[in-house]
mmCIF file of C-alpha atoms and ligand atoms in Angstrom:
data_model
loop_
_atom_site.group_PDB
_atom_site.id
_atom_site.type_symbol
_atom_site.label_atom_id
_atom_site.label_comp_id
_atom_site.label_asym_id
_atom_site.label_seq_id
_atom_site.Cartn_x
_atom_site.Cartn_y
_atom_site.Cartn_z
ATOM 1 C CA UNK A 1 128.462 79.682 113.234
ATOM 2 C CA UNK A 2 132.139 80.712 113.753
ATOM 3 C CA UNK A 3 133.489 84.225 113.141
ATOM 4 C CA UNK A 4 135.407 82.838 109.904
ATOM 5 C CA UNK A 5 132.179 81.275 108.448
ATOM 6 C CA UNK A 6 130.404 84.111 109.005
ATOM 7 C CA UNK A 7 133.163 86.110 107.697
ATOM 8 C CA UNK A 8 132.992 83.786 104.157
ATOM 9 C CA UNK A 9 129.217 83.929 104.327
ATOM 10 C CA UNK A 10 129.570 87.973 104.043
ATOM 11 C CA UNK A 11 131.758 87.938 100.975
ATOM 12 C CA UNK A 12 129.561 85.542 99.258
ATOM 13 C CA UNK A 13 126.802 87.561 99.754
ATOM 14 C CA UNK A 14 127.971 90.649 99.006
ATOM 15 C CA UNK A 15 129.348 89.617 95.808
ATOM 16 C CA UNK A 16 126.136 87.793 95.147
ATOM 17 C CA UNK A 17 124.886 91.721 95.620
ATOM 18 C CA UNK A 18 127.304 93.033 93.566
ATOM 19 C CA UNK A 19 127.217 90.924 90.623
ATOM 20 C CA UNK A 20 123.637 91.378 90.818
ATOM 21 C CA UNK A 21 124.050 95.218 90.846
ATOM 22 C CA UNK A 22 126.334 95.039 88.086
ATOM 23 C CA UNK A 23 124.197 92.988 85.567
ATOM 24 C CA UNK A 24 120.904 95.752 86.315
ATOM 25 C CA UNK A 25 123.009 98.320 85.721
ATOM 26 C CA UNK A 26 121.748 99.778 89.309
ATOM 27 C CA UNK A 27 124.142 101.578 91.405
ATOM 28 C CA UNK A 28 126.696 100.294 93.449
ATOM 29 C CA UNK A 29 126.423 102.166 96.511
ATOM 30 C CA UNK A 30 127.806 101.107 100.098
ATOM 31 C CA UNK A 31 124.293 101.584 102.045
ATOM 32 C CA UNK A 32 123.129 98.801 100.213
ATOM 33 C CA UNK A 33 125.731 96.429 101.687
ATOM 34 C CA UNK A 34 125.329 97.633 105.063
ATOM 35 C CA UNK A 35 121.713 96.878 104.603
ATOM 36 C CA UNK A 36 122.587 93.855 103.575
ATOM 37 C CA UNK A 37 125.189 92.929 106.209
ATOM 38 C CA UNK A 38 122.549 94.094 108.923
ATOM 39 C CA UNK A 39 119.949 91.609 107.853
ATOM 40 C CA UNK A 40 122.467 88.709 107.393
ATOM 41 C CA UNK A 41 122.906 89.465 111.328
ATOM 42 C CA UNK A 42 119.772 89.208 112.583
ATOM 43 C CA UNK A 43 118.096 86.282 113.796
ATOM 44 C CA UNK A 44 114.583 86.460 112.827
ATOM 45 C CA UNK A 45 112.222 87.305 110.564
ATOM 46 C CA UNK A 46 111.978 91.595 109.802
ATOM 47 C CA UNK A 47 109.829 93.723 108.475
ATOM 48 C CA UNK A 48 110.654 97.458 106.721
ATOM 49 C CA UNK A 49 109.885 99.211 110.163
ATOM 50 C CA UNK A 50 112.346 96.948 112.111
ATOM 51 C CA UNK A 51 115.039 97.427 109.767
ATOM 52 C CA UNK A 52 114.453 100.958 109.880
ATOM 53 C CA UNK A 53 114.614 101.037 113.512
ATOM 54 C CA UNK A 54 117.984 98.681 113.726
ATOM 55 C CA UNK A 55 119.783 101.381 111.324
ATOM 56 C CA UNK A 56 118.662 104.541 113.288
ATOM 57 C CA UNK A 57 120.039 102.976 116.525
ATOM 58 C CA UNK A 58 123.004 101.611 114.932
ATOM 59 C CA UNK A 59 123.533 105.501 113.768
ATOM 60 C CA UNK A 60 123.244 104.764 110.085
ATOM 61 C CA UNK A 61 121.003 107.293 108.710
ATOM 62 C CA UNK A 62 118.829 105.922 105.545
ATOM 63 C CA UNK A 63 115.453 106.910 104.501
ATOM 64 C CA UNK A 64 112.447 104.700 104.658
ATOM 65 C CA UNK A 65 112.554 104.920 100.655
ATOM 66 C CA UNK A 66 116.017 103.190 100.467
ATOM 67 C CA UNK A 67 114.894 100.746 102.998
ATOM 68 C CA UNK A 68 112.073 99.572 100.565
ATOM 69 C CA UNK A 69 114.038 100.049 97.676
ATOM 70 C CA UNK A 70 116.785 97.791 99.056
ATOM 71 C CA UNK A 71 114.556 95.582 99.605
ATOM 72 C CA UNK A 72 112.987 94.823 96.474
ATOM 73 C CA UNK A 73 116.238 94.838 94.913
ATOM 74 C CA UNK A 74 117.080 92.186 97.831
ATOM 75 C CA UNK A 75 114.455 90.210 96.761
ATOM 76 C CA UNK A 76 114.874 89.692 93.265
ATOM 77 C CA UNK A 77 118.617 88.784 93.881
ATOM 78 C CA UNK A 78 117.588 85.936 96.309
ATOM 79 C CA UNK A 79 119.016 87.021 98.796
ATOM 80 C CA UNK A 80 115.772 87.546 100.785
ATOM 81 C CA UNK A 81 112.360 85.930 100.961
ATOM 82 C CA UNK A 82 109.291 87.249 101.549
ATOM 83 C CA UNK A 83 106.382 86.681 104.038
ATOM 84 C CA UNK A 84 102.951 87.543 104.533
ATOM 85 C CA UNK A 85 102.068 86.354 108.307
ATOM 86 C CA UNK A 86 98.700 87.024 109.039
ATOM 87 C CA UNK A 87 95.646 89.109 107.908
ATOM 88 C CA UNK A 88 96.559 92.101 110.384
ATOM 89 C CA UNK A 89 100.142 92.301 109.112
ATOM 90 C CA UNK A 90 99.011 92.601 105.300
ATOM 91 C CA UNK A 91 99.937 96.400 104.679
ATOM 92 C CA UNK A 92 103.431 95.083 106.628
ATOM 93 C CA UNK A 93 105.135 91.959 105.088
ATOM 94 C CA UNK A 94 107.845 90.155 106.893
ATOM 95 C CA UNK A 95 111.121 89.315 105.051
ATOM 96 C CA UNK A 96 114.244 86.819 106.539
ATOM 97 C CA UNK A 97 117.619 86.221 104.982
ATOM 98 C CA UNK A 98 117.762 83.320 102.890
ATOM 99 C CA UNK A 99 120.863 82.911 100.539
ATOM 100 C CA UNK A 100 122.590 79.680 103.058
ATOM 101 C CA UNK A 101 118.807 78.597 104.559
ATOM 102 C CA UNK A 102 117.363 75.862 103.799
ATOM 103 C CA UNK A 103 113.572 75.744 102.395
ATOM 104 C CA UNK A 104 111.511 75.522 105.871
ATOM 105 C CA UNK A 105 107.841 76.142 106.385
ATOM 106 C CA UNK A 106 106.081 78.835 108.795
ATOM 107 C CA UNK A 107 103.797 77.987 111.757
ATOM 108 C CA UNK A 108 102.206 80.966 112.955
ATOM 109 C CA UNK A 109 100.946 81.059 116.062
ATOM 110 C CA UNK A 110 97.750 83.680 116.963
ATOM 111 C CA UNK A 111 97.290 85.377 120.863
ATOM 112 C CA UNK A 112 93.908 83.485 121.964
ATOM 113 C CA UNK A 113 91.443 85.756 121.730
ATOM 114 C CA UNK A 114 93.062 88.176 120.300
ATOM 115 C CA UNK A 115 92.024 89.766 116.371
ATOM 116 C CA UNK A 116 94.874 87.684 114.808
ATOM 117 C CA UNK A 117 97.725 89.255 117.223
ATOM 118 C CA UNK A 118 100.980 87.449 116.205
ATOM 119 C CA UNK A 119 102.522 85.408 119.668
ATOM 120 C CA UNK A 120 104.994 83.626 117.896
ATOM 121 C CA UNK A 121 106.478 82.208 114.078
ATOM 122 C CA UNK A 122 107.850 79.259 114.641
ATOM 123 C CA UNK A 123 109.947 77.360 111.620
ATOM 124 C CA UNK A 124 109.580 73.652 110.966
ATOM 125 C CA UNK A 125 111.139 71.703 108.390
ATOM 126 C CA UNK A 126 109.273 68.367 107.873
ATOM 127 C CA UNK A 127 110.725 65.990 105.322
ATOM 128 C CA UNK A 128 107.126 64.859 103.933
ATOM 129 C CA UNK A 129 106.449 68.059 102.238
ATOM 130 C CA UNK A 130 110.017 66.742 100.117
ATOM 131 C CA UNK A 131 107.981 63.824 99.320
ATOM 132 C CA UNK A 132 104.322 65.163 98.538
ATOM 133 C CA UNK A 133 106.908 67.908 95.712
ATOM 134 C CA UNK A 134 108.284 64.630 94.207
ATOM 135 C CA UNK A 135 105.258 62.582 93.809
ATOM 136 C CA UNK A 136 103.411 66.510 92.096
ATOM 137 C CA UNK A 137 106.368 66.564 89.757
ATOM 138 C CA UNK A 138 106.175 62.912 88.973
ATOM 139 C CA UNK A 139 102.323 62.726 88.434
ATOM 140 C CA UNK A 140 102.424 66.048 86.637
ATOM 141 C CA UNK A 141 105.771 66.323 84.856
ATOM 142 C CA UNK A 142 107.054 69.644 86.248
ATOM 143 C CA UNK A 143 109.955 70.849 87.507
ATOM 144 C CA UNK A 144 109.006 72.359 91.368
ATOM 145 C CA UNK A 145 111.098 75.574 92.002
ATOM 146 C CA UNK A 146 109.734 76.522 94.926
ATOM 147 C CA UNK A 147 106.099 76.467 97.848
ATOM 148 C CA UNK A 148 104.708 78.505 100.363
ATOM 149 C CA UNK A 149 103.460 77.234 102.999
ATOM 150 C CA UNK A 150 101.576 78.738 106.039
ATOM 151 C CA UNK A 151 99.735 76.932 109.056
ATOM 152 C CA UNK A 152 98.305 79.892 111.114
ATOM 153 C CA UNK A 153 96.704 78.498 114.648
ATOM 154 C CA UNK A 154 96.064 79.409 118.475
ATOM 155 C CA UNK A 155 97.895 77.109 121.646
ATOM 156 C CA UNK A 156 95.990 74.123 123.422
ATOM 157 C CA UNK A 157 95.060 75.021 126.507
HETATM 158 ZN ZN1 LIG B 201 111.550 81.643 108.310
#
């Protein structure tokens, strides 16, 4: 993505946050856009302690509170979704940016051997899963808004 995408990507966002501020009546305070501005630069999927973490180091001082606070406010905006990748990581969810994604799917992947030790997430989008959501709305006359799904595995040796 080039620096004047990402740039336009920003101020949709962030007005996307603001509007979304506005109409709750919450409070429109700059930490939550730096929050938000920090997630939309990362990568990968986070979770609260990560985000925490990136914000010390990056010498922006917020609490843990405000970190889960933004968060669920994040959330019910859209501009975030919401991930629970294993068993072990229940008490910790992970979260990702999602406002320009499109829908994909989560494989995670399991250290052999280990008690459900995370190796990797990898992110597949598979255009069958599009069908199979057509053919449940047809056959049930519903209106799909949106799925979760999770394979969870080891390697082949
Ligand atoms: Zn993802």
């Amino acid at each position: 993505m080039d620096a004047k995408q990402k740039e336009l990507n920003f101020s949709t966002i962030k007005e996307v946050l603001r509007q979304y501020l506005q109409h709750k009546g919450f409070r429109n305070t700059p930490e939550r856009y730096t929050i938000l501005e920090e997630i939309y630069n990362m990568e990968h999927h986070f979770n609260v302690d990560d985000l925490y973490l990136l914000m010390m180091q990056k010498k922006y001082h917020v609490s843990k509170a405000t970190i889960y606070n933004t968060i669920e406010i994040f959330l019910d905006a859209g501009l975030i979704r919401k991930h629970q990748f294993g068993e072990k990581t229940m008490t910790s969810s992970s979260y990702e940016k999602s406002y320009f994604d499109k829908q994909h799917d989560h494989l995670v992947i399991y250290k052999k051997g280990s008690d459900k030790e995370i190796q990797e997430i990898i992110e597949f989008c598979d255009p069958r899963i599009q069908g199979i959501k057509d053919s449940i709305e047809a056959a049930f006359g519903v209106n799909i808004d949106s799925h979760s799904l999770y394979f969870y595995g080891t390697k082949k040796d």
